[in-house]
XYZ file of C-alpha atoms in Angstrom:
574
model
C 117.502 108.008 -10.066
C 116.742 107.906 -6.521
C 114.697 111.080 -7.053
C 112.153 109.379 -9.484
C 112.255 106.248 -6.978
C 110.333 108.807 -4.344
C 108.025 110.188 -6.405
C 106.984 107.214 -8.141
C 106.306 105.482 -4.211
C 104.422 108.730 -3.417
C 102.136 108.931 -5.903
C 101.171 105.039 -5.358
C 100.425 105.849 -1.632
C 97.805 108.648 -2.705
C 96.385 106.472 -5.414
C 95.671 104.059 -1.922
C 94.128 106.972 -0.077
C 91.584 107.407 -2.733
C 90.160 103.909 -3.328
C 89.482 103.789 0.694
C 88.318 106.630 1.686
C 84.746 107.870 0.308
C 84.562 111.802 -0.540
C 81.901 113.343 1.485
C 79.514 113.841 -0.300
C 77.349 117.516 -0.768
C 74.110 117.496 0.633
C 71.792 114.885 -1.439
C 68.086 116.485 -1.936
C 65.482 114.199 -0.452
C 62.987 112.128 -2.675
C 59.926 113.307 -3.339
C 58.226 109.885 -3.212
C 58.722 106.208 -1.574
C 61.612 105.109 -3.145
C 61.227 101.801 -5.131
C 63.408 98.873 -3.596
C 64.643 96.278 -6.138
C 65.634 92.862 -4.199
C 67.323 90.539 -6.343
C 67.177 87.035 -4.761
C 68.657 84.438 -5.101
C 65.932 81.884 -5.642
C 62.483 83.837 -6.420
C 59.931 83.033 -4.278
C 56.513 82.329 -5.635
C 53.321 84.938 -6.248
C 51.069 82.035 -6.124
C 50.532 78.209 -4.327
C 52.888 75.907 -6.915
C 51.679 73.203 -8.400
C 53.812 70.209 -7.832
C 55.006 67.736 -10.331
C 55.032 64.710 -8.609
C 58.186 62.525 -9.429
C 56.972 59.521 -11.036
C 58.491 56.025 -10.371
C 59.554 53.582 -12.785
C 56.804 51.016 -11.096
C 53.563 49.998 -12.922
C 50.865 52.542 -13.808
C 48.032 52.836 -11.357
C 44.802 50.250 -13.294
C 41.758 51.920 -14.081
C 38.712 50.669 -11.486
C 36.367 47.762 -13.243
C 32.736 47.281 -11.993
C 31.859 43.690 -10.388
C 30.767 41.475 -12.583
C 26.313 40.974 -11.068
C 25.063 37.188 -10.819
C 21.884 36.867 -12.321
C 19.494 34.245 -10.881
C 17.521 32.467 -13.782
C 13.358 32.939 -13.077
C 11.327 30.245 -13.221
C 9.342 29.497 -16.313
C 5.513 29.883 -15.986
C 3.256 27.448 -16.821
C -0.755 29.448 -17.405
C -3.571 26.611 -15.732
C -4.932 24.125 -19.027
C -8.573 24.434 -17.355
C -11.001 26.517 -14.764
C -12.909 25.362 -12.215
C -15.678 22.721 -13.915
C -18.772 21.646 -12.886
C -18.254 17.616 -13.262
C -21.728 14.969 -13.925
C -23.264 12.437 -16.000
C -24.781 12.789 -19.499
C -25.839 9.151 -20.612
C -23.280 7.688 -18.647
C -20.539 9.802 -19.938
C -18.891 11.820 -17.626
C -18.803 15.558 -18.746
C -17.174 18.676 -17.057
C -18.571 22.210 -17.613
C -17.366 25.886 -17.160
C -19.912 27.340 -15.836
C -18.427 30.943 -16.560
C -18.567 30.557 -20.018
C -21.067 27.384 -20.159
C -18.401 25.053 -22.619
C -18.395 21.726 -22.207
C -16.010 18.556 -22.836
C -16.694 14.640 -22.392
C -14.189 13.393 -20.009
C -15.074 9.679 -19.867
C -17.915 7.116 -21.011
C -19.663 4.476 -19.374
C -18.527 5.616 -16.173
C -20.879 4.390 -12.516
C -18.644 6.911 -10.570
C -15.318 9.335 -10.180
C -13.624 11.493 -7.284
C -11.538 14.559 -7.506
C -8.315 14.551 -5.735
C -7.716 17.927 -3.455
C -5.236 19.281 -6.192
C -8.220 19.093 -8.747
C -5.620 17.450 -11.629
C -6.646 13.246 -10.633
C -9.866 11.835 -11.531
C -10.285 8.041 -10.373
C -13.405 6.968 -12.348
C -15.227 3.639 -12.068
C -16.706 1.470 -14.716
C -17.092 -2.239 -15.369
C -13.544 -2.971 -16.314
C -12.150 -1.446 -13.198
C -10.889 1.587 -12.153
C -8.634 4.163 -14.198
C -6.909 7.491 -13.474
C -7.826 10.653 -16.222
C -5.400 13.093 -15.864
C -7.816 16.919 -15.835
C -5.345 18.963 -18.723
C -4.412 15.603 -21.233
C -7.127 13.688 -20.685
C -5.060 10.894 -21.051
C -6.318 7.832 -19.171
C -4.255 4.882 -17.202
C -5.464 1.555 -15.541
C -4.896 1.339 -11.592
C -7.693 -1.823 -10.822
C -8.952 -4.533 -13.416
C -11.560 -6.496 -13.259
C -13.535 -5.030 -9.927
C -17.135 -3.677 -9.608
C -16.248 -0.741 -7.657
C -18.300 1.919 -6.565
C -17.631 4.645 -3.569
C -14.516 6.455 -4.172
C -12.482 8.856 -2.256
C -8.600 10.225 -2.649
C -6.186 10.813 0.170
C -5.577 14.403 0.112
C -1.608 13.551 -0.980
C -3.220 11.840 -4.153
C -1.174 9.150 -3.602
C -3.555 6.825 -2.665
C -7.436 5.892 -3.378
C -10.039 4.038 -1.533
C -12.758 2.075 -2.774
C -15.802 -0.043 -2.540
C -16.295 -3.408 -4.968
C -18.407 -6.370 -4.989
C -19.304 -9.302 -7.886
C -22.062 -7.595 -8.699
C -22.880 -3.530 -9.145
C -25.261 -1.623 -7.042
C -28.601 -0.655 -8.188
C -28.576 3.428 -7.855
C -29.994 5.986 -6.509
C -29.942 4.066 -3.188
C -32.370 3.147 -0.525
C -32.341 1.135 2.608
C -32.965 -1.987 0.667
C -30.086 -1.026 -2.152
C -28.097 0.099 0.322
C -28.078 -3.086 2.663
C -27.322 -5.967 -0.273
C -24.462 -3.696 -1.734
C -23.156 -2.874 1.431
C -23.202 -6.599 2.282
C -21.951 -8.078 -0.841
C -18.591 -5.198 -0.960
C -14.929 -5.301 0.120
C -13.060 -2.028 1.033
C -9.719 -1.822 -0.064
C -6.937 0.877 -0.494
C -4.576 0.954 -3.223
C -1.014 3.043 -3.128
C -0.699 4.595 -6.969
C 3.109 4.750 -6.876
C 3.652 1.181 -5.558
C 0.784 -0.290 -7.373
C 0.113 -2.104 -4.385
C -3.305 -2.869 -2.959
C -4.856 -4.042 0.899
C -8.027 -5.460 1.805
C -9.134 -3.069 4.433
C -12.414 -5.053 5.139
C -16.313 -5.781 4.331
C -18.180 -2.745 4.291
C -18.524 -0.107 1.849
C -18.687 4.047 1.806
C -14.833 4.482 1.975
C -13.754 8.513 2.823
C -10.519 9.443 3.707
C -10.418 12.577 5.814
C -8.833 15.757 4.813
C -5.248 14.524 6.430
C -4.718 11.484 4.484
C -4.596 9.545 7.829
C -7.244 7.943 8.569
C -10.299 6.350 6.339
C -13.695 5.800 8.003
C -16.710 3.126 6.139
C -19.470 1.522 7.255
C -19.501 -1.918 7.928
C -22.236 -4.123 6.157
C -25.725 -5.421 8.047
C -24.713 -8.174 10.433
C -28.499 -8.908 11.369
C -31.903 -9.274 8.908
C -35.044 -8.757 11.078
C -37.640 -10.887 10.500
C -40.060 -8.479 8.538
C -37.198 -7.869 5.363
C -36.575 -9.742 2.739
C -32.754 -8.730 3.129
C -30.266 -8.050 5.770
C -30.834 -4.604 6.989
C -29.932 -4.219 10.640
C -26.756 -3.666 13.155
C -23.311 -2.649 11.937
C -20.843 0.275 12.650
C -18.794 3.083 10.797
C -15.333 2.082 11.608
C -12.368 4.186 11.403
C -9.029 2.857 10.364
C -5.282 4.238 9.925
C -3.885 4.381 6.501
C -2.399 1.027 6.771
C -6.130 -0.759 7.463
C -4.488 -0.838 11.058
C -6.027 0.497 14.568
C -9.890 0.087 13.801
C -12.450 1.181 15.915
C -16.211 2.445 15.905
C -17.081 5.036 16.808
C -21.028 4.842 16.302
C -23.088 1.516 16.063
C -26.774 0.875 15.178
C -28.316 -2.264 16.850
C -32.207 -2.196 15.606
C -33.210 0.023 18.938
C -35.416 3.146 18.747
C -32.432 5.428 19.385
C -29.764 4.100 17.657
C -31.879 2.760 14.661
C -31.064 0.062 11.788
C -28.169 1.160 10.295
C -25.100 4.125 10.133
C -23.694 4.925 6.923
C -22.561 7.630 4.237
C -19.799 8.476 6.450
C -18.648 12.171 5.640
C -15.454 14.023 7.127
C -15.617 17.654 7.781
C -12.803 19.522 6.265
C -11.278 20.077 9.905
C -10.939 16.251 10.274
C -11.369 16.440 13.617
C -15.140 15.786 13.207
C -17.510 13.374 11.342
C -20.676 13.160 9.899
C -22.888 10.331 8.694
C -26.738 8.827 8.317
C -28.492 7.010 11.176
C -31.453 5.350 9.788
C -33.858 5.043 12.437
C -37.306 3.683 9.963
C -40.621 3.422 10.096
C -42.307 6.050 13.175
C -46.067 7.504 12.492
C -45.974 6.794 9.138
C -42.823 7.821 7.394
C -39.140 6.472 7.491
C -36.799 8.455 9.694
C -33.468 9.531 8.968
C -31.234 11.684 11.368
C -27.734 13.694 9.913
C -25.980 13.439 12.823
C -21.975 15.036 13.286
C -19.572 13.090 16.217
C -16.027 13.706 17.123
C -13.965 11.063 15.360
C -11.965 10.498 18.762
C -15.169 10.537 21.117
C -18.035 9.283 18.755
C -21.541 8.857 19.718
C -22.934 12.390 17.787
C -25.350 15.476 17.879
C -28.162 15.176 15.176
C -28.342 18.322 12.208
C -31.281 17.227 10.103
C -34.067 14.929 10.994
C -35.515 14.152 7.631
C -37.754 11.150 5.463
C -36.096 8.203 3.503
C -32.686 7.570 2.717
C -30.007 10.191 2.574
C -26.826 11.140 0.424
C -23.573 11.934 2.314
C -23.541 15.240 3.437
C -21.728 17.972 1.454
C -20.085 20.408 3.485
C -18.735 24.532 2.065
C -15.244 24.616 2.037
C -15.279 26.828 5.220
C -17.151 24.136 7.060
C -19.826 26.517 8.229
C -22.833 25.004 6.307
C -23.695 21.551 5.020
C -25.881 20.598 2.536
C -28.389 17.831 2.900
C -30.165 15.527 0.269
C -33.306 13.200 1.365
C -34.708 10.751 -0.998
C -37.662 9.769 0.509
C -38.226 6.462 -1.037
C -41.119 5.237 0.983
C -43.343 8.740 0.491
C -46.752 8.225 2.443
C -48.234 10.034 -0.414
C -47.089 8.009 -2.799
C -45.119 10.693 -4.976
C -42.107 9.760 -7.549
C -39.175 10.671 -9.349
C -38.142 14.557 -8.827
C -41.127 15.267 -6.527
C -39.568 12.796 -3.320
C -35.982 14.904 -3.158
C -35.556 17.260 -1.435
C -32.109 19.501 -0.115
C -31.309 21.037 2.936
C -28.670 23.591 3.642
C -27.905 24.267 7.439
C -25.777 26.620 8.916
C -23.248 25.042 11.716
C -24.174 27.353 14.750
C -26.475 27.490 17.294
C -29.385 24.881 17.758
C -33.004 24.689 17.214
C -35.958 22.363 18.158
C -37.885 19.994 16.036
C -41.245 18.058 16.794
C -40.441 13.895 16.287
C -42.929 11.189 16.926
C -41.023 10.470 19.866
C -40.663 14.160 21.146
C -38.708 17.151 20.866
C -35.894 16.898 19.704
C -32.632 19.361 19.597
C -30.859 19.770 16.389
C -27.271 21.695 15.748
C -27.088 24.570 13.429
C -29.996 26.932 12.007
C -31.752 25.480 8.945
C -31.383 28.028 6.411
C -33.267 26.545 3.045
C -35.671 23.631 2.273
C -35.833 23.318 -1.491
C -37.984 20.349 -2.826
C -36.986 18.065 -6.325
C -33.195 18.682 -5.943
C -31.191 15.471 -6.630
C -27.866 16.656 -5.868
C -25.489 19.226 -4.433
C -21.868 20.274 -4.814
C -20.488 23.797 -3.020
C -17.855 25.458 -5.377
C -14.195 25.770 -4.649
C -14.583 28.982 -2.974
C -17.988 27.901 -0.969
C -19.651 31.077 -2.787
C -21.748 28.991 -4.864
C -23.803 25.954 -4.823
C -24.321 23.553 -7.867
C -27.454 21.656 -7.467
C -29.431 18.613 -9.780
C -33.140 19.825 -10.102
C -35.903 18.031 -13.077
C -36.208 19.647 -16.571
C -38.129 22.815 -16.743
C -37.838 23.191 -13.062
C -39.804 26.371 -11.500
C -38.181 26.420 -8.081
C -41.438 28.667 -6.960
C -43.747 25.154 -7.871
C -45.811 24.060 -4.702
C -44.053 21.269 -3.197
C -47.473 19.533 -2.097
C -48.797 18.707 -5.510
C -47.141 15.595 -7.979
C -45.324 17.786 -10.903
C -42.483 16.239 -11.135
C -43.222 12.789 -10.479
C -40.237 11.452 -14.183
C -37.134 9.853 -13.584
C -35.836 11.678 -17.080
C -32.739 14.251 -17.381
C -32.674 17.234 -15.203
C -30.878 20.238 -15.902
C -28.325 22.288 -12.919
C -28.820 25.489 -11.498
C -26.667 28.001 -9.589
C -27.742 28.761 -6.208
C -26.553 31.259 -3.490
C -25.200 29.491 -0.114
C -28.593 30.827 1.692
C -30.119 28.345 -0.979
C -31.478 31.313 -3.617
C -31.493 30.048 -7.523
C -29.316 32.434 -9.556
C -29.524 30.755 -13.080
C -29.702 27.523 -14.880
C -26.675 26.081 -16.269
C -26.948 23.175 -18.334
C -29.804 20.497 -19.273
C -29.613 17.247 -20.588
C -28.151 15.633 -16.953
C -29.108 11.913 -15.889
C -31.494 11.280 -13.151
C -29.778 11.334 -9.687
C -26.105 11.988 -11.254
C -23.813 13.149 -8.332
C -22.238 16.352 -8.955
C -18.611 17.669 -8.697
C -17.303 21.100 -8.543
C -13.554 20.757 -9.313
C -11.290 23.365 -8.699
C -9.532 25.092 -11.769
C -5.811 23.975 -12.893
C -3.031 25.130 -10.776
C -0.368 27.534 -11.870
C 3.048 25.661 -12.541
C 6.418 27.553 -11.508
C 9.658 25.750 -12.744
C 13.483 25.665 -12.770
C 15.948 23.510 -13.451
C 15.729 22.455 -10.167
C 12.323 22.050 -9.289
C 9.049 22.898 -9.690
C 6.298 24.176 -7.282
C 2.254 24.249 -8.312
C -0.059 27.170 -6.835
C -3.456 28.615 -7.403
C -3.612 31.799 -10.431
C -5.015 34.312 -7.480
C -0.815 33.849 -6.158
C 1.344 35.732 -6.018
C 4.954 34.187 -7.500
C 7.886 35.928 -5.793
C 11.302 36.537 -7.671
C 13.609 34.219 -7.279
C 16.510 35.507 -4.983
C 18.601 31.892 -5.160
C 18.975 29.418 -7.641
C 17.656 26.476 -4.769
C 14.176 28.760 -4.328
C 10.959 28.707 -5.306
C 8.187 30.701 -3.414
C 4.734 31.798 -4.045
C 1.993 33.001 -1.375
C -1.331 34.516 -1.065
C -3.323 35.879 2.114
C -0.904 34.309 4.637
C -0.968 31.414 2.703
C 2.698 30.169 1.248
C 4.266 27.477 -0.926
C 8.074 26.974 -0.869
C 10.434 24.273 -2.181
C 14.353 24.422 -1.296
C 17.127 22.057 -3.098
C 19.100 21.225 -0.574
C 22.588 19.322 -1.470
C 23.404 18.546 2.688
C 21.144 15.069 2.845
C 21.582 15.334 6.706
C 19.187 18.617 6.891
C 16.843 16.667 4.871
C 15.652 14.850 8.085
C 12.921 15.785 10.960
C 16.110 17.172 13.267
C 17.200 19.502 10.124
C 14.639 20.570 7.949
C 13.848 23.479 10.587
C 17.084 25.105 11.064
C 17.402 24.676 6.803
C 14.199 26.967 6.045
C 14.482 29.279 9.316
C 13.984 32.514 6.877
C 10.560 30.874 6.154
C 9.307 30.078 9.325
C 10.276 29.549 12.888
C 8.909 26.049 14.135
C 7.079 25.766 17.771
C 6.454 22.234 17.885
C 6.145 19.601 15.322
C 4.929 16.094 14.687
C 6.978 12.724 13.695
C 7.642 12.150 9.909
C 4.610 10.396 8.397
C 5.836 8.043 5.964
C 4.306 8.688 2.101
C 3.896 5.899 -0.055
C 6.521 8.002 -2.819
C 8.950 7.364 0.094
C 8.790 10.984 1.024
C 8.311 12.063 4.458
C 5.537 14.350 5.690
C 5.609 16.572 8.551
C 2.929 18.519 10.583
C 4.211 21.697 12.463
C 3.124 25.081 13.939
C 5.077 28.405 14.517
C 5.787 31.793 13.059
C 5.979 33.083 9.527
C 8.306 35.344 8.666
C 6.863 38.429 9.234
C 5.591 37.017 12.724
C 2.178 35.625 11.989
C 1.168 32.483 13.676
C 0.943 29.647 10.969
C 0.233 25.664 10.645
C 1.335 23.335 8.123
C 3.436 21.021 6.863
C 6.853 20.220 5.464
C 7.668 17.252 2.765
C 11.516 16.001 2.475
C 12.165 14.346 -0.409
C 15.682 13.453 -0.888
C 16.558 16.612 -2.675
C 14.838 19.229 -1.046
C 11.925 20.464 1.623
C 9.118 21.377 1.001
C 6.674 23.816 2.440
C 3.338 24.656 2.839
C 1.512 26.904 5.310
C -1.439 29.212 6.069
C -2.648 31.784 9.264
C -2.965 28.822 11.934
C -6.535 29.478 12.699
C -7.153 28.939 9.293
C -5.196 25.404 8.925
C -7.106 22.613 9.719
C -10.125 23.509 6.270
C -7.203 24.325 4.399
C -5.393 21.078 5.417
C -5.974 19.180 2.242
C -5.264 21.850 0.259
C -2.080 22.586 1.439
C -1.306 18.760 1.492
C -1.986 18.632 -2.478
C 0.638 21.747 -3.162
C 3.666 19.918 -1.329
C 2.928 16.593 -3.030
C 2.337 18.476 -6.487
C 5.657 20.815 -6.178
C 8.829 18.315 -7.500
């Protein structure tokens, strides 16, 4: 028992051996290439860059981007002009307009003595023997402003607000002379009525009202104080008198007293478009045969006067271009030494406003501004177009403007017909016939362009441009330096002289500027001068109304002819 005990611990022992102790091994033949390793991991590792999978949170999804939503600003609606530019005169005492582009015609009024264009071309004041009325240029529609007044002599603020006139008990015998002249002048009343107030003042005697281009000031003649002993009527000594807009402030600035130099009487008073200057008639009379008459132009703040024309008779107020380069003259020489008639004693003269010349007078040399540039016998009347390009002038039927001016051929008082002439005074074409003797003529302006919102409106000439509206307050058109702009504005204190600058600073930038000038509308006008936009030095003027401002401007050294143009556009814009 013991025995199998040993053997059984023995062979346990060598089992022990075994399992620890490798055999060596016989010699192992080398490979005959790299052998291939095999390396089981425990995590595998990537052949490649692994694309995450982000671990979403419970939270909201991201939103999908949504454009803005774009403002658009509402442009203006666009009103087209109802009429051109018309060439305005008498037909048997009814007042007719004509296109001269395409030669139609339309009856504006009858039984009218005489009617003035405001600067905005869209008022005609006309005068008859019930009064005066107002014709609006598109509807032809017609309202009373004065009843019962003779009134002749009629001339517009440039604002259109307001309208001068001439009246007396009795009307004036036309075309006039120094006789006519004299009994009208010294039978009339001048007075100024306000359109939006319907109120009226009683400036003073006198008659030949004409406001100059800045509304401001309103210059007449005062009737003959004196009647020499050799007329049959008072025909001697008075003044042409200036006046503020409220009849206030008078003063003369030229007087006639009878003598050789200052002669018998001043009248036709006529503002250049600058308004800084004025012309008028200084009848001199009888010397060597023939009645004297001198054009003369003064400086409304200095007076006194250089002479432009010396010419025969009695003359019409002087016309001047739009540019106020050139003026254009009519004589009537009533008292002709050779005793010619009708067409055959007119006469126009066109001068051109630089340099002087010399002309032989009875009582010497005498030095004349400007260069005369045309003398064209038998025209009645004159009127420069809109643009100045063009000149509209009165001559007799069948007029040959070659005839010799020394022979009688024209010698009627019947119709005449208009013509077309260049500014140097060259016919072009005839344009109508059938025109009363000695009818004044008018060249309106065409209808203005009207731009309008629900906020406002602004008025401009068809050659402007109208820019897109950028903000609902705005409304902006321009042309050659030339701008209109109206701005709502909600802040009432901007609407004020301190304000109004700051408020429109993207428009212009303001150098100096005057005090308000009180409109009769209640609005407030204000002259300024500065920078435009883009740098350019400007004039013009601002309106506050009690919802917005107002403003109108052109190149500053073309301001004071455009004055009463750019006046109109602020009053017109609402």
């Amino acid at each position: 028992m013991q025995h199998r005990l040993w053997l059984l611990c023995l062979f346990v022992l060598a089992g022990c051996a075994a399992a620890t102790v490798p055999p060596s091994p016989a010699s192992s033949p080398l490979p005959s290439a790299s052998p291939t390793i095999v390396v089981t991991p425990t995590n595998s590792l990537p052949t490649a860059v692994p694309t995450l999978t982000p671990t979403v949170a419970a939270a909201s999804p991201v939103a999908t981007a949504v454009p803005p939503t774009l403002t658009t600003i509402a442009q203006p609606d666009v009103v087209v002009p109802a009429y051109p530019a018309e060439i305005m005169f008498l037909r048997n005492g009814s007042l007719v307009a004509l296109d001269s582009a395409s030669g139609q015609e339309r009856v504006l009024a009858s039984g009218v003595r005489d009617w003035a264009v405001d600067a905005s071309g869209r008022q005609i004041a006309i005068a008859n023997d019930q009064g005066i009325s107002i014709v609006d240029r598109a509807s032809v529609a017609v309202r009373s402003v004065v009843n019962n007044r003779i009134a002749y002599g009629l001339s517009w603020t440039s604002d259109g607000l307001s309208l001068a006139y001439a009246a007396a008990s009795e009307a004036p015998v036309l075309p006039f002379d120094w006789e006519r002249w004299s009994r009208w002048c010294a039978a009339a009343t001048v007075y100024i009525v306000d359109l939006t107030s319907a109120t009226e003042r009683t400036i003073g005697p006198g008659c030949d009202p004409v406001f100059a281009s800045d509304g401001r000031r309103l210059a007449y003649a005062t009737p003959p104080a004196d009647q020499p002993e050799f007329l049959p009527f008072p025909g001697q000594t008075n003044a042409i008198q200036l006046v503020n807009r409220a009849g206030a402030n008078a003063w003369n600035p030229v007087t006639a007293d009878g003598s050789p130099d200052q002669g018998y009487l001043v009248y036709a008073p006529a503002w250049l478009p600058d308004a800084r200057e004025l012309a008028y008639q200084r009848f001199l009379g009888y010397q060597a045969l023939v009645d004297i008459n001198l054009t003369m132009i003064a400086d409304s703040s200095a007076g006194g006067g250089e002479p432009v024309l010396a010419g025969a008779g009695w003359h019409r107020p002087p016309a001047f271009a739009p540019d106020g380069e050139r003026v254009a003259i009519v004589e009537y020489n009533f008292s002709d030494a050779r005793g010619f008639t009708g067409y055959d004693i007119w006469k126009l003269y066109l001068v051109e406003l630089r340099g002087e010349r010399t002309e032989f007078l009875p009582g010497g040399d005498l030095t004349l501004r400007g260069q005369l540039i045309a003398r064209i016998p038998r025209i009645v009347a004159a009127a420069w177009s809109p643009d100045g390009s063009s000149l509209a002038v009165l001559a007799p039927a069948a007029w040959n403007p070659t005839a010799d001016a020394n022979n009688s051929l024209y010698a009627n008082e019947g119709m005449g017909e208009i013509w077309q002439l260049l500014p140097q005074g060259t016919p072009q074409r005839r344009l109508t016939t059938a025109v009363d003797y000695a009818s004044p003529l008018v060249w309106s302006p065409s209808d203005l362009v009207t731009a309008q919102t629900a906020s406002g409106t602004i008025r401009f000439p068809a050659d402007w441009e109208l820019l897109p509206a950028v903000q609902e307050s705005d409304l902006i058109a321009t042309a050659n330096g030339r701008f209109i702009g109206r701005r709502t504005v909600t802040d009432a204190s901007l609407l004020s002289a301190s304000g109004w600058a700051q408020t429109v600073a993207d428009w212009v930038t303001v150098a100096d500027a005057e005090s308000p000038y009180q409109l009769p509308d209640g609005s407030q006008l204000i002259t300024f001068r500065g920078q435009s936009a883009n740098g350019s030095a400007i004039a013009g003027v601002v309106r506050l109304t009690s919802t917005a401002i107002i403003v109108s401007f052109a190149p500053q050294a073309e301001w004071p002819d455009y004055r009463a143009s750019g006046i109109a556009l602020v009053v017109a814009a609402r």
